[in-house]
């Protein structure tokens, strides 16, 4: 049974829409832990569009389960990671204009930069994971770098609408997962997983961590909306 890493970035996205103090992703992390999360995941983007440095530092002090920092292999962010020391750093590609992380990290195409980041983080006692597409060449590059884990990008599986396409993408994840485990790395998966599509991925042999964000935050808004309105209605109706 894989661990569930809950990505709380979009709690911060709502806060940043108003540059206010609520909702606080640190509160969300507490609730996620109470709900059974095995890990809390945040992405400190270079443009700080959602998670802020303050969030990461407070999460480091308060999170009792694994703290997984998604980050670009950039010097300034590596320096922050070394200072804060999350349990795990997941290296992801990052483009300012993207809405979310679009594809896996091109380890082969950025070998020197990725290698430097992997070595620096690992020397700092941080477990390093690489977020890559289910591609044999990228998995081999990850193995040569000696990383702790690989997180396979499940986006193509999640986006497939036709059943045959979904089956094909799932098979590709299963095959790539086998290569990851054969290479001696832990197998993680994530991106685009929802309440509807997660089961087949959770059942992939040897997958040890799933990172899920958007769908959980989206559902939280819905399952909590009625109560929030009821509470406000009671306040405005007093007296
Ligand atoms: N894993 C990685 C590496 C990611 O970059 C993201 C998105 O931040 C996720 C998992 C979670 O994706 P989603 O928000 O679609 O569940």
XYZ file of C-alpha atoms and ligand atoms in Angstrom:
255
model
C 0.000 0.000 0.000
C 1.623 3.291 -1.036
C 2.085 6.279 1.266
C -0.101 9.279 0.515
C 1.765 12.558 0.109
C -0.692 15.454 0.179
C 0.338 18.440 -1.909
C -1.023 21.597 -0.256
C 0.209 24.162 -2.826
C -3.296 25.167 -3.862
C -4.319 26.103 -0.345
C -1.578 28.715 -0.700
C -2.836 29.568 -4.207
C -6.169 30.657 -2.695
C -4.370 32.746 -0.053
C -2.099 34.383 -2.625
C -5.137 35.369 -4.730
C -5.717 38.037 -2.059
C -2.210 38.258 -0.552
C -3.831 37.699 2.825
C -3.199 35.236 5.657
C -5.958 32.707 4.939
C -6.250 29.898 4.181
C -2.943 28.975 5.793
C -1.255 25.922 4.212
C 0.312 25.207 7.603
C -3.187 24.634 9.034
C -3.994 22.460 6.026
C -0.919 20.347 6.741
C -2.154 19.721 10.301
C -5.571 18.653 8.988
C -3.973 16.473 6.307
C -1.970 14.702 8.992
C -5.115 14.216 11.083
C -6.721 12.728 7.971
C -3.932 10.183 7.633
C -1.463 11.795 5.228
C 1.889 10.030 5.295
C 3.637 13.057 3.869
C 3.153 16.744 3.142
C 4.373 17.997 -0.225
C 4.963 21.610 -1.253
C 6.541 23.174 -4.307
C 8.562 26.303 -3.566
C 8.503 27.837 -7.035
C 11.025 30.443 -8.062
C 8.192 32.904 -8.734
C 6.631 32.138 -5.277
C 3.185 32.010 -6.858
C 1.791 29.881 -4.022
C 4.037 28.476 -1.295
C 6.190 31.126 0.425
C 9.498 30.736 2.267
C 7.668 31.298 5.559
C 5.354 28.343 4.830
C 8.248 25.999 4.197
C 10.042 27.026 7.379
C 6.922 26.655 9.545
C 6.090 23.315 7.909
C 9.556 22.061 8.745
C 8.893 22.916 12.399
C 5.381 21.491 12.566
C 4.990 18.579 10.154
C 5.415 15.252 11.930
C 5.292 13.049 8.826
C 7.582 13.202 5.801
C 8.085 16.700 4.347
C 8.680 16.546 0.596
C 9.905 19.699 -1.146
C 9.317 19.894 -4.887
C 11.882 22.225 -6.406
C 13.810 23.226 -9.495
C 17.489 22.266 -9.694
C 18.412 25.933 -9.208
C 21.162 27.164 -6.914
C 19.033 29.606 -4.910
C 16.384 26.957 -4.162
C 18.994 24.296 -3.409
C 20.457 26.702 -0.830
C 17.033 27.090 0.827
C 16.549 23.309 0.843
C 19.918 22.824 2.534
C 18.985 25.394 5.158
C 15.484 24.013 5.875
C 16.327 20.324 5.351
C 13.060 18.665 4.342
C 12.982 14.869 4.497
C 12.940 14.641 0.720
C 13.543 16.915 -2.243
C 11.820 16.099 -5.535
C 13.497 17.793 -8.473
C 11.005 19.002 -11.066
C 11.286 21.086 -14.230
C 9.929 24.596 -13.866
C 8.806 27.159 -16.406
C 7.382 30.472 -15.244
C 4.597 30.533 -17.806
C 3.296 27.030 -17.069
C 0.073 26.509 -15.094
C 1.458 23.418 -13.410
C 4.482 21.151 -13.868
C 3.933 20.083 -17.453
C 6.339 17.266 -18.132
C 8.986 15.273 -16.342
C 12.489 16.524 -15.715
C 14.825 16.011 -18.688
C 17.652 14.464 -16.664
C 19.690 13.563 -19.760
C 19.387 17.016 -21.281
C 20.399 18.782 -18.045
C 22.796 16.222 -16.656
C 25.409 18.575 -15.158
C 22.893 20.833 -13.446
C 20.808 17.937 -12.109
C 23.901 16.025 -10.969
C 25.183 19.044 -9.048
C 21.823 19.532 -7.316
C 21.452 15.808 -6.522
C 24.933 15.605 -4.996
C 24.565 18.804 -2.961
C 21.170 17.794 -1.572
C 22.246 14.208 -0.819
C 25.390 15.479 0.939
C 23.051 17.595 3.066
C 21.238 14.457 4.222
C 18.140 14.995 2.078
C 16.600 12.062 0.178
C 16.466 13.002 -3.497
C 13.700 12.020 -5.897
C 13.525 12.912 -9.594
C 10.174 13.617 -11.244
C 10.439 12.082 -14.702
C 8.290 10.727 -17.492
C 7.922 6.929 -17.714
C 10.845 6.731 -20.158
C 13.558 4.041 -19.973
C 16.399 6.426 -20.882
C 15.460 8.937 -18.195
C 15.130 6.142 -15.624
C 18.593 4.868 -16.525
C 20.004 8.404 -16.119
C 18.350 8.623 -12.688
C 19.873 5.281 -11.721
C 23.332 6.459 -12.757
C 22.919 9.517 -10.532
C 22.203 7.186 -7.605
C 19.018 8.921 -6.469
C 16.882 7.601 -3.630
C 13.627 7.592 -5.617
C 11.973 8.337 -8.924
C 8.502 9.877 -9.153
C 6.894 8.850 -12.421
C 4.710 11.507 -14.061
C 1.165 10.139 -14.244
C -0.176 13.077 -16.266
C -0.585 11.244 -19.574
C -2.487 8.436 -17.826
C -4.672 10.984 -16.028
C -5.442 12.921 -19.195
C -6.289 9.906 -21.385
C -10.010 9.814 -22.064
C -10.401 6.716 -24.250
C -10.224 3.469 -22.285
C -7.613 1.967 -24.658
C -5.353 5.011 -24.224
C -5.697 4.845 -20.468
C -4.780 1.146 -20.471
C -1.742 1.850 -22.648
C -0.540 4.657 -20.384
C -1.108 2.480 -17.312
C 0.932 -0.336 -18.871
C 3.719 2.139 -19.583
C 3.704 3.234 -15.928
C 3.824 -0.416 -14.812
C 6.767 -1.193 -17.117
C 8.636 1.970 -16.153
C 7.919 1.223 -12.491
C 9.552 -2.156 -12.906
C 12.706 -0.490 -14.334
C 12.799 1.975 -11.426
C 12.638 -0.842 -8.849
C 15.150 -2.943 -10.783
C 17.469 0.063 -10.680
C 17.311 -0.006 -6.878
C 15.265 3.191 -6.487
C 12.014 3.750 -4.643
C 8.991 4.141 -6.892
C 6.771 7.203 -6.475
C 4.022 8.476 -8.750
C 1.995 11.620 -9.089
C 0.311 14.357 -11.084
C -3.291 14.568 -12.158
C -4.451 11.763 -9.869
C -8.064 12.056 -8.770
C -10.687 10.215 -6.728
C -11.770 8.552 -9.978
C -8.457 7.461 -11.488
C -6.193 6.735 -8.512
C -7.026 3.062 -7.780
C -5.206 1.408 -10.718
C -2.096 3.522 -9.958
C -2.208 2.672 -6.241
C -2.243 -1.008 -7.260
C 0.928 -0.814 -9.394
C 3.413 -3.283 -7.868
C 5.933 -1.748 -5.475
C 4.717 1.845 -5.735
C 5.605 3.341 -2.359
C 4.390 6.957 -2.564
C 1.643 8.840 -4.386
C 1.645 12.641 -4.415
C -1.787 14.180 -4.887
C -2.747 17.835 -4.650
C -5.287 19.502 -6.892
C -8.023 16.899 -6.570
C -7.827 16.832 -2.770
C -7.911 20.632 -2.460
C -10.784 20.772 -4.979
C -12.794 18.252 -2.976
C -11.994 20.004 0.296
C -13.561 23.194 -1.051
C -16.711 21.275 -1.976
C -17.136 19.114 1.122
C -16.512 22.129 3.366
C -18.521 24.746 1.447
C -21.944 24.011 2.911
C -20.677 24.183 6.497
C -18.797 27.407 5.815
C -21.943 29.063 4.452
C -24.049 27.717 7.347
C -21.611 29.290 9.830
C -21.621 32.671 8.051
C -25.416 32.578 7.750
C -25.689 32.043 11.505
C -23.419 35.045 12.138
C -25.260 37.444 9.832
C -28.626 36.278 11.207
C -27.717 36.913 14.904
C -29.802 39.383 16.907
N 4.012 15.394 -8.142
C 4.718 16.415 -8.671
C 6.158 16.226 -8.917
C 4.090 17.652 -8.964
O 4.812 18.652 -9.507
C 2.725 17.810 -8.664
C 2.058 19.124 -8.900
O 2.619 20.096 -8.078
C 2.045 16.722 -8.088
C 2.702 15.517 -7.873
C 0.602 16.810 -7.726
O -0.170 16.941 -8.866
P -1.722 17.250 -8.755
O -1.849 18.601 -8.112
O -2.194 17.199 -10.159
O -2.309 16.173 -7.866
